[in-house]
Tab-separated table of C-alpha atoms in Angstrom:
chain	number	residue	atom	x	y	z
A	1	MET	CA	-158.731	36.022	-119.244
A	2	LEU	CA	-155.617	35.721	-118.960
A	3	PHE	CA	-157.075	35.617	-115.060
A	4	PHE	CA	-158.858	31.831	-116.649
A	5	LEU	CA	-155.765	30.906	-117.993
A	6	ALA	CA	-153.686	30.660	-114.945
A	7	VAL	CA	-156.757	29.115	-112.275
A	8	GLN	CA	-156.381	26.408	-115.237
A	9	LEU	CA	-153.100	25.441	-115.427
A	10	VAL	CA	-153.040	25.730	-111.804
A	11	LEU	CA	-155.438	22.771	-111.188
A	12	MET	CA	-154.231	21.060	-114.291
A	13	THR	CA	-150.510	21.119	-111.822
A	14	ILE	CA	-153.268	19.712	-108.606
A	15	ASP	CA	-153.986	17.060	-111.027
A	16	MET	CA	-150.447	15.894	-111.977
A	17	LEU	CA	-150.156	16.790	-108.417
A	18	CYS	CA	-152.474	13.853	-107.518
A	19	ARG	CA	-151.613	11.550	-109.464
A	20	VAL	CA	-148.332	11.268	-107.111
A	21	ARG	CA	-149.951	12.370	-103.794
A	22	PRO	CA	-153.629	12.288	-104.425
A	23	PHE	CA	-153.991	13.073	-100.189
A	24	PHE	CA	-151.677	15.262	-99.105
A	25	LEU	CA	-151.423	17.679	-102.330
A	26	CYS	CA	-154.550	17.926	-103.822
A	27	THR	CA	-154.961	19.698	-100.513
A	28	VAL	CA	-152.717	21.273	-100.507
A	29	GLY	CA	-153.387	21.947	-104.326
A	30	LEU	CA	-157.122	23.748	-102.788
A	31	ALA	CA	-155.229	25.898	-100.525
A	32	LEU	CA	-153.495	27.734	-103.233
A	33	ALA	CA	-156.333	27.703	-105.156
A	34	ALA	CA	-158.584	29.006	-102.646
A	35	SER	CA	-155.592	32.093	-102.677
A	36	CYS	CA	-155.933	33.275	-105.363
A	37	GLY	CA	-159.806	34.426	-105.892
A	38	ASP	CA	-162.294	35.216	-107.254
A	39	ASP	CA	-161.957	38.419	-109.156
A	40	ASP	CA	-164.445	38.644	-111.713
A	41	GLY	CA	-167.182	36.387	-110.138
A	42	ASP	CA	-167.239	34.204	-112.262
A	43	LEU	CA	-165.184	31.676	-111.695
A	44	GLY	CA	-166.856	29.151	-110.396
A	45	SER	CA	-169.151	28.528	-113.425
A	46	GLU	CA	-166.640	28.662	-115.395
A	47	THR	CA	-165.069	25.331	-113.689
A	48	GLY	CA	-168.141	23.634	-112.899
A	49	GLU	CA	-168.729	24.678	-117.269
A	50	THR	CA	-165.272	23.258	-118.297
A	51	ALA	CA	-166.250	19.843	-115.679
A	52	LEU	CA	-169.069	19.235	-117.286
A	53	THR	CA	-167.284	19.025	-120.640
A	54	SER	CA	-165.149	17.316	-119.382
A	55	GLY	CA	-167.040	13.555	-118.239
A	56	GLY	CA	-168.633	16.278	-115.169
A	57	ASP	CA	-165.022	15.251	-113.336
A	58	GLY	CA	-163.020	17.832	-114.722
A	59	ASP	CA	-160.090	16.145	-115.533
A	60	GLY	CA	-160.311	16.117	-119.747
A	61	ASP	CA	-160.265	11.682	-119.270
A	62	GLY	CA	-164.204	11.506	-119.272
A	63	ASP	CA	-164.735	8.310	-116.491
A	64	GLY	CA	-166.078	11.290	-113.799
A	65	ASP	CA	-162.947	10.345	-111.323
A	66	GLY	CA	-161.257	13.689	-112.335
A	67	ASP	CA	-158.252	12.444	-111.388
A	68	GLY	CA	-156.796	12.991	-115.178
A	69	ASP	CA	-156.358	8.588	-115.635
A	70	GLY	CA	-159.716	7.744	-116.730
A	71	ASP	CA	-160.132	5.093	-115.530
A	72	GLY	CA	-162.973	5.077	-113.242
A	73	ASP	CA	-161.774	4.556	-109.779
A	74	GLY	CA	-160.941	8.181	-108.841
A	75	ASP	CA	-157.938	7.100	-107.185
A	76	GLY	CA	-155.181	8.482	-110.295
A	77	ASP	CA	-153.512	5.790	-110.195
A	78	GLY	CA	-155.065	4.283	-113.242
A	79	ASP	CA	-154.490	0.229	-111.697
A	80	GLY	CA	-158.382	0.905	-111.589
A	81	ASP	CA	-158.731	-0.803	-108.674
A	82	GLY	CA	-158.336	2.657	-106.240
A	83	ASP	CA	-156.312	2.059	-103.845
A	84	GLY	CA	-154.341	4.596	-105.199
A	85	ASP	CA	-151.201	2.100	-104.291
A	86	GLY	CA	-151.127	1.252	-108.321
A	87	ASP	CA	-151.046	-2.759	-107.968
A	88	GLY	CA	-154.468	-3.456	-108.895
A	89	ASP	CA	-154.940	-5.492	-106.235
A	90	GLY	CA	-156.932	-3.857	-104.167
A	91	ASP	CA	-155.412	-4.319	-100.912
A	92	GLY	CA	-153.370	0.008	-101.125
A	93	ASP	CA	-150.077	-1.484	-99.732
A	94	GLY	CA	-148.506	-1.462	-103.197
A	95	ASP	CA	-147.470	-5.224	-102.839
A	96	GLY	CA	-149.161	-6.542	-104.850
A	97	ASP	CA	-150.498	-9.811	-103.645
A	98	GLY	CA	-154.121	-8.906	-101.636
A	99	ASP	CA	-153.527	-9.438	-98.225
A	100	GLY	CA	-152.421	-5.740	-97.348
A	101	ASP	CA	-149.689	-6.832	-95.085
A	102	GLY	CA	-147.192	-4.841	-97.810
A	103	GLU	CA	-145.628	-8.499	-97.939
A	104	PRO	CA	-145.772	-9.989	-100.962
A	105	SER	CA	-145.902	-13.569	-99.539
A	106	GLY	CA	-149.502	-13.334	-99.511
A	107	THR	CA	-150.411	-14.922	-96.082
A	108	GLY	CA	-151.086	-11.383	-94.498
A	109	GLY	CA	-152.567	-9.227	-92.350
A	110	SER	CA	-156.929	-9.265	-92.123
A	111	GLY	CA	-157.203	-5.845	-92.564
A	112	SER	CA	-159.053	-3.736	-96.035
A	113	ALA	CA	-158.324	-1.824	-97.663
A	114	THR	CA	-160.396	1.627	-99.066
A	115	SER	CA	-159.093	3.521	-101.585
A	116	VAL	CA	-158.975	7.284	-101.957
A	117	SER	CA	-162.837	9.066	-103.157
A	118	ASP	CA	-162.480	12.041	-105.901
A	119	SER	CA	-161.644	14.321	-103.462
A	120	ALA	CA	-159.852	16.244	-105.237
A	121	THR	CA	-162.390	17.321	-107.550
A	122	ALA	CA	-164.934	17.480	-104.877
A	123	SER	CA	-163.597	19.885	-102.407
A	124	VAL	CA	-161.615	21.270	-106.192
A	125	ASP	CA	-165.646	22.048	-106.622
A	126	SER	CA	-166.581	23.925	-102.571
A	127	ALA	CA	-163.323	25.780	-103.713
A	128	THR	CA	-164.723	27.279	-106.974
A	129	GLY	CA	-168.045	27.572	-105.784
A	130	ASP	CA	-169.986	24.678	-106.735
A	131	SER	CA	-172.824	22.672	-104.699
A	132	ASP	CA	-173.795	20.436	-106.781
A	133	SER	CA	-172.045	17.208	-104.990
A	134	SER	CA	-173.410	15.620	-108.610
A	135	ASN	CA	-169.388	17.122	-110.333
A	136	THR	CA	-168.153	14.785	-107.786
A	137	GLY	CA	-166.421	11.804	-108.507
A	138	GLU	CA	-167.500	8.882	-107.751
A	139	THR	CA	-165.680	6.793	-104.909
A	140	GLY	CA	-163.123	4.208	-105.830
A	141	GLU	CA	-164.224	0.436	-105.024
A	142	THR	CA	-163.821	-1.000	-101.743
A	143	GLY	CA	-159.997	-3.316	-102.462
A	144	GLU	CA	-160.080	-7.049	-100.868
A	145	THR	CA	-159.051	-8.544	-97.828
A	146	GLY	CA	-155.816	-9.761	-98.204
A	147	GLY	CA	-155.270	-13.002	-98.460
A	148	ASP	CA	-158.442	-15.731	-98.182
A	149	GLU	CA	-159.814	-17.598	-95.136
A	150	SER	CA	-156.774	-20.415	-94.993
A	151	THR	CA	-154.434	-17.733	-95.454
A	152	SER	CA	-155.873	-15.067	-93.152
A	153	GLY	CA	-153.598	-14.667	-89.603
A	154	ASP	CA	-157.317	-14.529	-87.733
A	155	ASP	CA	-158.198	-17.826	-89.245
A	156	PRO	CA	-159.846	-19.914	-86.263
A	157	SER	CA	-157.844	-23.118	-87.709
A	158	THR	CA	-154.063	-21.316	-87.717
A	159	THR	CA	-153.316	-20.027	-84.127
A	160	ASP	CA	-151.897	-21.610	-80.826
A	161	GLY	CA	-155.127	-23.294	-79.360
A	162	SER	CA	-155.253	-20.806	-76.367
A	163	ASP	CA	-158.488	-20.007	-77.507
A	164	THR	CA	-160.142	-23.081	-78.744
A	165	GLY	CA	-162.629	-25.252	-76.252
A	166	THR	CA	-161.060	-29.085	-75.047
A	167	GLY	CA	-164.996	-29.872	-75.915
A	168	THR	CA	-163.932	-32.596	-73.035
A	169	GLY	CA	-167.786	-33.506	-71.267
A	170	ASP	CA	-169.386	-34.351	-68.405
A	171	GLU	CA	-166.555	-37.507	-66.821
A	172	ALA	CA	-169.033	-39.917	-66.172
A	173	ASP	CA	-169.120	-40.651	-62.259
A	174	PRO	CA	-166.890	-43.987	-61.232
A	175	ALA	CA	-168.957	-47.011	-60.471
A	176	PRO	CA	-168.898	-48.407	-56.234
A	177	SER	CA	-166.750	-50.723	-54.584
A	178	VAL	CA	-165.856	-52.860	-52.262
A	179	SER	CA	-163.592	-50.917	-49.879
A	180	TRP	CA	-162.613	-53.915	-47.488
A	181	VAL	CA	-164.084	-57.673	-46.544
A	182	THR	CA	-164.168	-59.238	-43.937
A	183	PRO	CA	-162.976	-62.526	-43.210
A	184	PHE	CA	-160.931	-61.212	-45.554
A	185	ASP	CA	-159.731	-63.426	-48.753
A	186	GLY	CA	-157.299	-66.671	-46.875
A	187	ALA	CA	-158.271	-65.295	-43.505
A	188	THR	CA	-157.698	-68.638	-40.382
A	189	GLY	CA	-157.914	-69.646	-37.473
A	190	ILE	CA	-161.800	-67.707	-38.302
A	191	GLU	CA	-164.642	-68.903	-35.477
A	192	ALA	CA	-167.795	-70.437	-36.192
A	193	ASP	CA	-169.720	-67.541	-34.721
A	194	ALA	CA	-168.438	-65.678	-37.600
A	195	THR	CA	-169.814	-63.305	-39.100
A	196	ILE	CA	-169.003	-61.452	-43.460
A	197	ASN	CA	-168.600	-57.730	-43.141
A	198	ILE	CA	-169.230	-56.154	-46.262
A	199	ALA	CA	-168.206	-52.838	-46.476
A	200	PHE	CA	-168.616	-50.156	-49.567
A	201	ASP	CA	-167.665	-47.121	-50.670
A	202	ALA	CA	-171.390	-45.085	-51.961
A	203	ALA	CA	-175.346	-46.482	-51.000
A	204	MET	CA	-175.743	-49.686	-51.827
A	205	ASP	CA	-178.921	-50.383	-53.472
A	206	THR	CA	-179.439	-53.946	-51.027
A	207	ALA	CA	-181.609	-56.936	-52.883
A	208	SER	CA	-178.980	-55.934	-55.241
A	209	VAL	CA	-176.263	-57.037	-52.790
A	210	GLU	CA	-178.147	-59.821	-51.608
A	211	ALA	CA	-179.171	-60.736	-54.988
A	212	ALA	CA	-175.739	-61.003	-55.357
A	213	PHE	CA	-174.069	-63.185	-52.752
A	214	GLN	CA	-173.638	-66.505	-53.278
A	215	ALA	CA	-172.359	-68.439	-50.539
A	216	ASP	CA	-173.435	-72.455	-50.910
A	217	SER	CA	-171.149	-73.406	-48.460
A	218	LEU	CA	-172.301	-70.693	-45.415
A	219	GLY	CA	-175.404	-72.505	-46.353
A	220	ALA	CA	-178.522	-69.796	-44.833
A	221	VAL	CA	-177.471	-66.609	-43.707
A	222	SER	CA	-179.428	-63.068	-43.157
A	223	PHE	CA	-178.453	-60.028	-43.243
A	224	ALA	CA	-178.161	-56.732	-41.715
A	225	TRP	CA	-177.468	-53.127	-42.934
A	226	ASN	CA	-177.014	-49.756	-42.090
A	227	PRO	CA	-178.733	-47.416	-41.333
A	228	GLU	CA	-176.248	-44.998	-44.731
A	229	ALA	CA	-177.175	-49.182	-46.050
A	230	THR	CA	-172.470	-49.034	-46.623
A	231	GLN	CA	-171.973	-51.448	-44.918
A	232	VAL	CA	-173.846	-54.814	-44.337
A	233	ALA	CA	-172.780	-57.689	-41.993
A	234	VAL	CA	-173.891	-61.301	-43.251
A	235	THR	CA	-174.925	-64.215	-40.409
A	236	PRO	CA	-174.993	-68.293	-41.718
A	237	THR	CA	-177.562	-69.697	-39.351
A	238	VAL	CA	-176.517	-72.014	-39.601
A	239	ALA	CA	-172.721	-71.791	-37.548
A	240	LEU	CA	-169.336	-72.642	-38.951
A	241	GLU	CA	-167.839	-76.189	-38.800
A	242	TYR	CA	-164.197	-76.899	-37.422
A	243	ALA	CA	-162.274	-79.855	-38.639
A	244	THR	CA	-160.765	-82.045	-35.522
A	245	ALA	CA	-158.394	-83.995	-35.038
A	246	ALA	CA	-157.646	-87.344	-31.909
A	247	GLU	CA	-154.626	-86.140	-30.358
A	248	PRO	CA	-152.124	-82.833	-30.248
A	249	GLY	CA	-150.300	-83.519	-32.612
A	250	VAL	CA	-152.353	-84.266	-35.201
A	251	TRP	CA	-153.165	-81.916	-36.886
A	252	PRO	CA	-155.666	-81.708	-39.099
A	253	THR	CA	-157.073	-79.232	-42.736
A	254	PRO	CA	-159.129	-76.348	-41.847
A	255	MET	CA	-162.706	-76.255	-43.376
A	256	THR	CA	-163.136	-73.903	-45.645
A	257	TYR	CA	-165.434	-71.748	-46.475
A	258	THR	CA	-165.559	-69.330	-49.581
A	259	PHE	CA	-167.860	-66.777	-50.934
A	260	ARG	CA	-168.266	-64.569	-53.724
A	261	LEU	CA	-170.027	-61.266	-54.225
A	262	LEU	CA	-171.571	-60.658	-58.405
A	263	GLY	CA	-170.352	-57.433	-60.085
A	264	THR	CA	-174.117	-57.250	-60.416
A	265	ALA	CA	-174.234	-55.456	-57.475
A	266	SER	CA	-175.228	-51.754	-57.726
A	267	ASP	CA	-175.795	-49.043	-56.081
A	268	ARG	CA	-178.647	-46.247	-55.290
A	269	GLU	CA	-177.758	-44.738	-58.482
A	270	GLY	CA	-177.960	-47.629	-60.430
A	271	ARG	CA	-174.546	-47.912	-61.260
A	272	ALA	CA	-172.650	-51.844	-60.526
A	273	LEU	CA	-168.984	-52.907	-59.166
A	274	GLY	CA	-168.552	-54.901	-62.772
A	275	GLU	CA	-165.975	-56.756	-60.766
A	276	ASP	CA	-167.018	-59.832	-58.914
A	277	LEU	CA	-165.596	-60.373	-55.278
A	278	GLU	CA	-164.072	-63.751	-54.118
A	279	VAL	CA	-162.320	-64.916	-51.348
A	280	SER	CA	-161.892	-68.184	-48.257
A	281	PHE	CA	-161.477	-69.052	-45.469
A	282	SER	CA	-160.618	-71.456	-43.278
A	283	THR	CA	-162.187	-72.346	-40.066
A	284	LEU	CA	-159.887	-73.073	-36.579
A	285	SER	CA	-158.840	-76.713	-36.411
A	286	ARG	CA	-160.653	-78.326	-33.333
A	287	VAL	CA	-157.801	-80.870	-31.192
A	288	THR	CA	-158.800	-82.740	-28.060
A	289	SER	CA	-156.846	-85.061	-25.276
A	290	THR	CA	-156.957	-86.369	-22.277
A	291	LEU	CA	-154.679	-84.800	-19.848
A	292	SER	CA	-153.896	-87.917	-17.268
A	293	THR	CA	-152.316	-87.290	-13.968
A	294	PHE	CA	-150.963	-91.372	-14.128
A	295	ARG	CA	-148.980	-90.556	-16.824
A	296	ASP	CA	-145.536	-91.434	-17.703
A	297	GLY	CA	-143.987	-88.892	-20.192
A	298	PRO	CA	-141.940	-89.893	-23.792
A	299	ASP	CA	-139.381	-87.492	-22.168
A	300	GLY	CA	-139.210	-88.992	-18.879
A	301	TRP	CA	-141.078	-86.119	-17.131
A	302	ASP	CA	-144.707	-88.528	-14.205
A	303	ASP	CA	-147.314	-86.224	-13.963
A	304	ARG	CA	-148.129	-89.514	-10.468
A	305	ALA	CA	-144.803	-87.286	-8.984
A	306	MET	CA	-145.885	-83.437	-9.112
A	307	SER	CA	-149.548	-85.612	-7.916
A	308	GLY	CA	-151.158	-87.702	-4.704
A	309	ARG	CA	-151.803	-86.011	-1.396
A	310	MET	CA	-150.817	-84.383	2.283
A	311	HIS	CA	-151.436	-83.557	5.556
A	312	SER	CA	-151.648	-80.947	8.387
A	313	ASP	CA	-148.522	-82.873	10.676
A	314	GLY	CA	-145.997	-82.132	6.963
A	315	ALA	CA	-146.581	-86.039	5.990
A	316	LEU	CA	-146.522	-86.062	1.795
A	317	TRP	CA	-147.712	-89.065	-0.645
A	318	PRO	CA	-146.450	-88.407	-3.433
A	319	ALA	CA	-148.090	-90.891	-6.518
A	320	GLU	CA	-150.600	-92.171	-4.680
A	321	ALA	CA	-154.446	-92.046	-3.888
A	322	ILE	CA	-155.474	-88.770	-2.676
A	323	LEU	CA	-157.691	-88.564	0.581
A	324	VAL	CA	-159.193	-85.462	0.558
A	325	GLY	CA	-160.721	-84.556	4.366
A	326	ASP	CA	-159.772	-85.847	8.553
A	327	LEU	CA	-157.991	-88.738	10.086
A	328	ALA	CA	-159.068	-90.940	13.756
A	329	THR	CA	-155.964	-88.415	14.522
A	330	ASN	CA	-157.694	-85.420	13.306
A	331	VAL	CA	-154.747	-84.181	11.211
A	332	SER	CA	-156.693	-83.089	7.384
A	333	MET	CA	-156.113	-84.261	4.048
A	334	ARG	CA	-155.057	-82.114	1.062
A	335	GLY	CA	-155.863	-84.214	-2.026
A	336	PHE	CA	-152.773	-82.271	-4.692
A	337	LEU	CA	-153.303	-82.681	-8.959
A	338	SER	CA	-151.591	-81.659	-11.480
A	339	PHE	CA	-151.519	-82.086	-15.793
A	340	SER	CA	-148.387	-81.032	-18.055
A	341	LEU	CA	-149.323	-78.302	-20.787
A	342	ARG	CA	-145.713	-79.819	-22.279
A	343	PRO	CA	-148.521	-82.197	-24.929
A	344	LEU	CA	-149.582	-78.352	-25.828
A	345	ALA	CA	-145.792	-76.624	-26.118
A	346	GLU	CA	-145.985	-77.788	-30.152
A	347	PHE	CA	-148.427	-76.072	-30.697
A	348	ASP	CA	-148.891	-71.232	-31.345
A	349	VAL	CA	-149.819	-70.463	-27.954
A	350	ALA	CA	-150.286	-66.409	-28.719
A	351	GLY	CA	-152.821	-68.839	-32.126
A	352	MET	CA	-153.997	-71.085	-30.169
A	353	GLN	CA	-157.523	-70.935	-27.633
A	354	VAL	CA	-158.547	-73.558	-24.905
A	355	GLU	CA	-162.290	-74.458	-25.919
A	356	GLU	CA	-163.512	-76.438	-22.920
A	357	ALA	CA	-161.525	-78.429	-19.669
A	358	ILE	CA	-163.471	-79.940	-17.332
A	359	LEU	CA	-161.999	-81.872	-14.282
A	360	GLN	CA	-162.162	-85.186	-13.890
A	361	THR	CA	-162.425	-86.970	-10.473
A	362	PHE	CA	-163.068	-90.518	-9.793
A	363	THR	CA	-165.569	-91.417	-6.104
A	364	ALA	CA	-163.977	-94.610	-5.173
A	365	THR	CA	-164.395	-94.350	-1.602
A	366	VAL	CA	-166.161	-92.866	1.994
A	367	LYS	CA	-164.852	-92.811	4.998
A	368	GLY	CA	-167.006	-91.982	7.041
A	369	ASP	CA	-168.914	-88.391	6.872
A	370	PRO	CA	-167.092	-86.581	5.754
A	371	TYR	CA	-169.918	-83.763	3.750
A	372	ALA	CA	-171.788	-83.797	7.432
A	373	ASP	CA	-168.716	-83.516	9.188
A	374	LEU	CA	-166.186	-81.511	6.866
A	375	GLY	CA	-168.436	-79.503	4.423
A	376	THR	CA	-171.593	-79.830	2.306
A	377	ALA	CA	-169.109	-80.735	-0.769
A	378	MET	CA	-165.558	-81.398	-1.724
A	379	LEU	CA	-164.077	-78.133	-3.445
A	380	VAL	CA	-161.429	-77.792	-6.361
A	381	GLU	CA	-158.583	-74.558	-6.081
A	382	HIS	CA	-156.675	-73.192	-8.622
A	383	VAL	CA	-153.426	-73.440	-7.072
A	384	VAL	CA	-149.604	-73.436	-8.696
A	385	PHE	CA	-146.921	-75.581	-6.572
A	386	ASP	CA	-143.165	-75.885	-8.796
A	387	ALA	CA	-142.366	-79.020	-6.883
A	388	PHE	CA	-144.336	-81.334	-4.415
A	389	ASP	CA	-143.639	-80.506	-1.070
A	390	PHE	CA	-145.371	-78.614	2.229
A	391	SER	CA	-145.489	-75.328	1.087
A	392	ALA	CA	-148.373	-75.982	-2.060
A	393	TYR	CA	-149.992	-76.889	1.135
A	394	HIS	CA	-150.501	-73.983	2.816
A	395	ALA	CA	-149.817	-72.124	-0.764
A	396	SER	CA	-152.333	-69.670	-1.659
A	397	ALA	CA	-155.220	-70.050	-3.894
A	398	LEU	CA	-155.833	-68.127	-7.335
A	399	GLN	CA	-159.200	-69.635	-8.114
A	400	ALA	CA	-161.970	-70.891	-6.135
A	401	ILE	CA	-163.258	-72.823	-8.801
A	402	GLY	CA	-166.220	-74.810	-6.833
A	403	PRO	CA	-167.866	-77.751	-5.328
A	404	ILE	CA	-166.833	-80.912	-7.301
A	405	ALA	CA	-168.851	-83.612	-6.299
A	406	THR	CA	-171.628	-82.961	-2.929
A	407	THR	CA	-172.449	-87.406	-2.684
A	408	ALA	CA	-170.797	-90.009	-1.070
A	409	ALA	CA	-171.826	-92.398	-4.889
A	410	GLN	CA	-169.221	-93.760	-6.402
A	411	GLY	CA	-168.697	-92.459	-9.212
A	412	ASN	CA	-166.656	-89.936	-11.958
A	413	LYS	CA	-167.224	-85.747	-10.453
A	414	THR	CA	-166.660	-83.072	-13.215
A	415	VAL	CA	-165.595	-79.451	-13.010
A	416	ASP	CA	-165.244	-76.695	-15.472
A	417	VAL	CA	-162.125	-75.709	-14.846
A	418	THR	CA	-161.930	-74.315	-18.641
A	419	GLY	CA	-160.733	-69.967	-17.623
A	420	ALA	CA	-157.900	-71.718	-15.256
A	421	LEU	CA	-156.315	-73.881	-17.387
A	422	ALA	CA	-156.802	-71.555	-20.076
A	423	SER	CA	-154.992	-68.388	-17.330
A	424	ASP	CA	-152.632	-71.483	-17.519
A	425	VAL	CA	-151.257	-71.386	-20.989
A	426	ALA	CA	-151.103	-67.817	-21.026
A	427	GLN	CA	-148.812	-67.317	-19.038
A	428	GLN	CA	-147.370	-70.940	-20.425
A	429	ARG	CA	-147.033	-72.764	-17.509
A	430	GLN	CA	-145.641	-76.354	-16.869
A	431	TRP	CA	-148.442	-78.132	-15.284
A	432	SER	CA	-151.482	-76.710	-14.679
A	433	GLN	CA	-152.225	-77.445	-11.238
A	434	PHE	CA	-155.128	-78.346	-8.198
A	435	ARG	CA	-156.451	-78.175	-4.323
A	436	LEU	CA	-159.482	-80.974	-3.161
A	437	VAL	CA	-159.936	-80.323	0.126
A	438	PHE	CA	-162.867	-79.206	2.496
A	439	ALA	CA	-164.400	-76.512	3.836
A	440	HIS	CA	-163.483	-77.345	6.999
A	441	PRO	CA	-159.324	-78.948	7.737
A	442	THR	CA	-161.127	-81.462	10.968
A	443	ASP	CA	-164.760	-81.204	12.906
A	444	GLU	CA	-162.202	-83.401	15.768
A	445	ASP	CA	-164.667	-85.845	16.434
A	446	GLY	CA	-161.443	-88.561	16.195
A	447	ALA	CA	-162.641	-90.344	13.300
A	448	ASP	CA	-162.022	-91.169	9.496
A	449	ASP	CA	-163.984	-88.370	8.054
A	450	PHE	CA	-163.028	-89.113	3.597
A	451	VAL	CA	-162.847	-89.444	0.213
A	452	SER	CA	-160.748	-91.684	-2.118
A	453	VAL	CA	-161.270	-89.783	-4.794
A	454	TYR	CA	-157.510	-91.306	-6.871
A	455	GLY	CA	-156.961	-95.071	-7.494
A	456	ALA	CA	-153.774	-96.491	-8.805
A	457	ALA	CA	-154.728	-97.396	-11.637
A	458	ALA	CA	-155.403	-95.822	-14.737
A	459	GLN	CA	-158.425	-95.287	-15.204
A	460	THR	CA	-159.544	-94.501	-11.822
A	461	SER	CA	-156.921	-91.924	-11.992
A	462	ALA	CA	-157.629	-87.939	-12.151
A	463	ALA	CA	-158.463	-86.285	-15.707
A	464	ILE	CA	-158.825	-83.058	-17.692
A	465	GLU	CA	-161.193	-83.785	-20.977
A	466	LEU	CA	-159.638	-80.417	-23.509
A	467	SER	CA	-160.396	-79.647	-26.482
A	468	VAL	CA	-158.594	-76.777	-27.239
A	469	LEU	CA	-159.227	-74.079	-31.351
A	470	VAL	CA	-155.861	-74.315	-33.537
A	471	PRO	CA	-155.553	-72.588	-36.076
């Protein structure tokens, strides 16, 4: 009997200790109980009887959990939440705020505290030989998760954004655009046969581009595309026009042309340009003039002083009728024509184009039969000389232009000297000069064979009908 009372005393001591330290001390107590042993072998049954009479838990409080506090949660702290911290909030941290972080702020961790089961009683029963699981106390309730969603540290709404998707989605493909165009807007000096070229940065729907092209001033046009459909050449079917003026120094108003490409033009993906393209440009202006050898310039220069005829014996005849052929003395004669380019000096040489230059002479009279005796044609040579002296007679020709007359018929004779005059302009020469000859200087027949191509009046003087194009 005394032994039984001693065991009961030990169990009561263990129970009181478990109220304070439910895990560690219970384990120690169980170990002590096991070491005591059961001399008569009836301890297990007796302990079982005690457990049955005290609510099945052996602590005598009637709550079935074996902790003696009467709250049925098995933790021995009497707060009913099973976490053993005595604050009744179920989080096991003892701060009473329910968030389980050990701080009373209520904003802490997301963990949950699970109350300790009635392991003490179950262990005691095991130690005393009672294997019936019905004698063990009930497991305490799981404590609530500390804090609500709005304050939990795990709430995605309170994160720093590092794990939050941006949700940008697919960006729309950019609209096509015009990469370059010629002529560019504001261009001047465009030629009559110019082609409009438009380049895009994407393959285009050619039909939509052609439908979006507007240029009433150009008239009808044709379209030509490259294989990639990124460039189109627009060619007017009728040549562009030039503004004209009759004399140098008279500046005409340039002809202006405008074309538009509406923003409805689209690429092969159906994306439209969006913005209209408008380009204006102006063409060259045509200035026509007559350069004459029978002319006194306003500043004192005289074309006649640099024009005339020279004889093979050294005789000079400036500002006189030009005779080409030979005399009865078998002296040959050559004609020289100088046309001052000073009237063109006011133009920008770099931007000026010689469109056409036609040399015109007048056949006044013919003596003998020069076209039979001296050659089949009177020839024109492009030459340069600084002074009207005998050196010009033998000067090397820059270019053999060709025949200007082949018959003895009276009247005007012409030949194209555009290339020669353009060369003189490009070289910024003061004059454009020409020499008239026959292939054979003389036939030595003792008879006159020559052509008179220069008269003493302006109406019969040599001239160049000139047309230049200027920006």
